Short mmCIF file of C-alpha atoms in Angstrom, two decimals:
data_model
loop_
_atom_site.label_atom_id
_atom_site.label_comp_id
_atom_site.label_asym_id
_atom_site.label_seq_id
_atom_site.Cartn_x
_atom_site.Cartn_y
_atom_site.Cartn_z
CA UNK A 11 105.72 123.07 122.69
CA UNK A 12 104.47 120.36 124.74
CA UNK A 13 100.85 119.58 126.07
CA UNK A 14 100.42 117.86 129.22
CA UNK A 15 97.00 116.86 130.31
CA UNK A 16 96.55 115.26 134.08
CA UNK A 17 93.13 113.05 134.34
CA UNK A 18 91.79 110.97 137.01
CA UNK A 19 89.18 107.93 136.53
CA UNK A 20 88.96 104.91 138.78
CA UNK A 21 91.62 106.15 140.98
CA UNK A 22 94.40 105.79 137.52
CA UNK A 23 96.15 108.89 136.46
CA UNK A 24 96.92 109.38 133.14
CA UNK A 25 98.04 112.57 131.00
CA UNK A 26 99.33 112.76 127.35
CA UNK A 27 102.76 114.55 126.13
CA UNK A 28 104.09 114.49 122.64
CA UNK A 29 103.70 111.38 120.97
CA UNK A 30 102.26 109.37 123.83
CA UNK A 31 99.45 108.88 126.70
CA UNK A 32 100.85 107.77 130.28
CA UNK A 33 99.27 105.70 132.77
CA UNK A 34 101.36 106.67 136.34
CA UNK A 35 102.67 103.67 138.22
CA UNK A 36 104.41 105.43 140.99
CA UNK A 37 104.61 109.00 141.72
CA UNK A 38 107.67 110.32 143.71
CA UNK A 39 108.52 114.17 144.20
CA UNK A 40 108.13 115.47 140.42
CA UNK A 41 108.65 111.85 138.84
CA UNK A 42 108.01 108.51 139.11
CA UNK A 43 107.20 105.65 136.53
CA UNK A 44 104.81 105.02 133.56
CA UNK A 45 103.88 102.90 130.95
CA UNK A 46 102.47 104.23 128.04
CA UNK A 47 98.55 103.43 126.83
CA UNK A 48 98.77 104.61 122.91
CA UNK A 49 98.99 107.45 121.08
CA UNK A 50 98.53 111.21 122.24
CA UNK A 51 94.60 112.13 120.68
CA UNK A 52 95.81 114.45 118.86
CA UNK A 53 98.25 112.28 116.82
CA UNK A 54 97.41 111.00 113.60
CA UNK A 55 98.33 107.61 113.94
CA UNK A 56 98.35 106.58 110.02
CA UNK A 57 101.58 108.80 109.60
CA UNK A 58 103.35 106.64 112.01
CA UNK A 59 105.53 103.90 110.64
CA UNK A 60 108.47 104.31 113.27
CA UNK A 61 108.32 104.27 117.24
CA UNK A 62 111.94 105.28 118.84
CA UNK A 63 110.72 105.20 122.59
CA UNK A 64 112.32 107.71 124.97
CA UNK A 65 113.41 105.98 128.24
CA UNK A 66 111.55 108.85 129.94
CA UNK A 67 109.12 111.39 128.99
CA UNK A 68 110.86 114.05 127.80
CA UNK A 69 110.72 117.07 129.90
CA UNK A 70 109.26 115.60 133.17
CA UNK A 71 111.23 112.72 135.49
CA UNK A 72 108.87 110.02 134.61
CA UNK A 73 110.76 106.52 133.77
CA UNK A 74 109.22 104.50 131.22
CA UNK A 75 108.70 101.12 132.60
CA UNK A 76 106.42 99.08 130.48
CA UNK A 77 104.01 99.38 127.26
CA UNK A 78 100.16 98.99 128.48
CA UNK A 79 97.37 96.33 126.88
CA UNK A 80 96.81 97.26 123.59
CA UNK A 81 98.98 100.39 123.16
CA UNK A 82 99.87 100.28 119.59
CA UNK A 83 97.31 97.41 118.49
CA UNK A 84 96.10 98.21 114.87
CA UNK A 85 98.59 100.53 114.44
CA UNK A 86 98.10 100.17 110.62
CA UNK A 87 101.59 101.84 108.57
CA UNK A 88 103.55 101.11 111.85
CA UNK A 89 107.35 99.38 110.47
CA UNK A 90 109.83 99.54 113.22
CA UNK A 91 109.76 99.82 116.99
CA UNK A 92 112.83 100.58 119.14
CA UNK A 93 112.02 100.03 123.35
CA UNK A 94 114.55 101.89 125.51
CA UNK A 95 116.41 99.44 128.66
CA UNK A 96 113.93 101.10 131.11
CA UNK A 97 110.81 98.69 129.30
CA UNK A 98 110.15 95.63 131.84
CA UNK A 99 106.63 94.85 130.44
CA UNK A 100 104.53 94.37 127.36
CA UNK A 101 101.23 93.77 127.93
CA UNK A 102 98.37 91.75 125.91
CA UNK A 103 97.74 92.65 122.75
CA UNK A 104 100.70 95.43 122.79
CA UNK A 105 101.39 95.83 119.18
CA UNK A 106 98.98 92.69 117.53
CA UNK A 107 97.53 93.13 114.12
CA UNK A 108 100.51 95.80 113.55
CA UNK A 109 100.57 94.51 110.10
CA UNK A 110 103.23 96.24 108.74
CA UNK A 111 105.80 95.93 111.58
CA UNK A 112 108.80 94.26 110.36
CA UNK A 113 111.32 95.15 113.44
CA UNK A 114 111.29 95.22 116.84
CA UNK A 115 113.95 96.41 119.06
CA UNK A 116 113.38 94.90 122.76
CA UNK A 117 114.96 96.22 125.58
CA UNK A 118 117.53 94.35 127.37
CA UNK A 119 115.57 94.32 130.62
CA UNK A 120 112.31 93.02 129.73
CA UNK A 121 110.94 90.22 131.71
CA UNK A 122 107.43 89.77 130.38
CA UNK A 123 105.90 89.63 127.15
CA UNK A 124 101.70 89.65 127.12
CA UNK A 125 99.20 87.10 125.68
CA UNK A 126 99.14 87.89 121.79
CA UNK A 127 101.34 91.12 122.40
CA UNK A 128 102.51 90.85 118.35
CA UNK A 129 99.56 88.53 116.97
CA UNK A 130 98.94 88.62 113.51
CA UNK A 131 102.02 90.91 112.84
CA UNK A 132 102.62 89.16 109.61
CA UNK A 133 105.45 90.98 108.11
CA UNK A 134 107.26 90.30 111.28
CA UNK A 135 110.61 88.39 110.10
CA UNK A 136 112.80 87.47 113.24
CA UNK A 137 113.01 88.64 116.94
CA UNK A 138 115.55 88.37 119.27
CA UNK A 139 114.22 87.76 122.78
CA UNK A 140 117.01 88.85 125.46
CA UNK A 141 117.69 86.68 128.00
CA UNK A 142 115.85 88.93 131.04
CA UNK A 143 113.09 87.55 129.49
CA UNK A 144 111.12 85.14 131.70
CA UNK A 145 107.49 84.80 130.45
CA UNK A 146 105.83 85.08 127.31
CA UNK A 147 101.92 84.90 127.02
CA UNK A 148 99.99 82.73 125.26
CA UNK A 149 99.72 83.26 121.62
CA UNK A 150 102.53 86.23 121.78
CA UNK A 151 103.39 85.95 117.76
CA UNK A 152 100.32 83.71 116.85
CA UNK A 153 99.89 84.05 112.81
CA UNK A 154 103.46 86.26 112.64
CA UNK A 155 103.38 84.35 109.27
CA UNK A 156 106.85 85.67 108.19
CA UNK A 157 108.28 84.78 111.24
CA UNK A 158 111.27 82.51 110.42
CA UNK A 159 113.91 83.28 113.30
CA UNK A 160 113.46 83.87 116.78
CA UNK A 161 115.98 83.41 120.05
CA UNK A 162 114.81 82.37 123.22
CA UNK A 163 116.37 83.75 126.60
CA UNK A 164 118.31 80.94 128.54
CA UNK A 165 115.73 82.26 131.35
CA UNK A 166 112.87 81.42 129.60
CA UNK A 167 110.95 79.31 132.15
CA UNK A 168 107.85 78.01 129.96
CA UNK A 169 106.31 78.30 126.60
CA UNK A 170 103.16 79.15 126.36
CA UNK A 171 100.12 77.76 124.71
CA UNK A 172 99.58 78.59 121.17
CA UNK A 173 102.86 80.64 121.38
CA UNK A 174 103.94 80.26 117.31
CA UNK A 175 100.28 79.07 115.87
CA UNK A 176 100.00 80.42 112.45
CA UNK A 177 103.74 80.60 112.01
CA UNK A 178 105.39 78.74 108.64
#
């Protein structure tokens, strides 16, 4: 059984299904895109430790595009992320102070990575960075004090202030 709520503030619509709350980017016919803000209210976040994101919400024709500022940030017993090829985006602060988050799976089509989107995610060992990426925000893995191996995309067209600070 699945819950959707529809709200409206400030001209965003949002509504929450399974796992996750949507913000709508585009709306067309019954579908459309989103990117999702957190956690459903009704979730208890401390049982989470692993996030396999659908590339759509399941039973409505909404494409998930991008992970909002500060979606998962704090997400305390979170381990392991996998982002399906529809993610483009992660925004500011995305998963930072995820302390226990030791993998990331990114999706092959993301282009931008937010300011301090995995600060202080100190367990965090190695990331690959595909090479759709094209801009990473200042102080993305800032104090990812495990954080021995990381590729960067042949795109990559600057590094950003601050972008390693804290790393060994």
């Amino acid at each position: 059984l699945s819950v959707i709520a529809f709200a409206s503030a400030n001209a965003d619509h949002w509504f929450e299904s399974g796992l996750f709350r949507y913000r709508i980017i585009s709306h067309i016919g019954s579908g459309g895109t989103v990117e999702i803000t957190g956690f459903n209210h009704s979730v208890d976040v401390n049982k989470i430790e692993e996030l396999n994101i659908p590339a759509e919400v399941p039973t409505y024709s909404f494409i998930i595009v991008g992970i909002a500022d500060n979606a998962f940030s704090y997400t305390r017993n979170l381990k392991s992320v996998i982002l399906p090829n529809t993610i483009t985006k992660i925004g500011n602060h995305s998963f930072s102070s995820c302390f226990q988050l030791k993998s990331i799976i990114l999706s092959p089509k993301i282009k931008t990575i937010g300011e301090l989107a995995f600060a202080g995610c100190s367990e965090l060992e190695s990331i690959v960075l595909p090479n759709s990426v094209t801009t990473i925000g200042a102080a993305a893995f800032q104090n990812c004090t495990l954080l021995s191996q990381i590729t960067l995309p042949n795109n990559l067209t600057e590094i950003s202030a601050s972008l390693f600070n804290g790393c060994e």
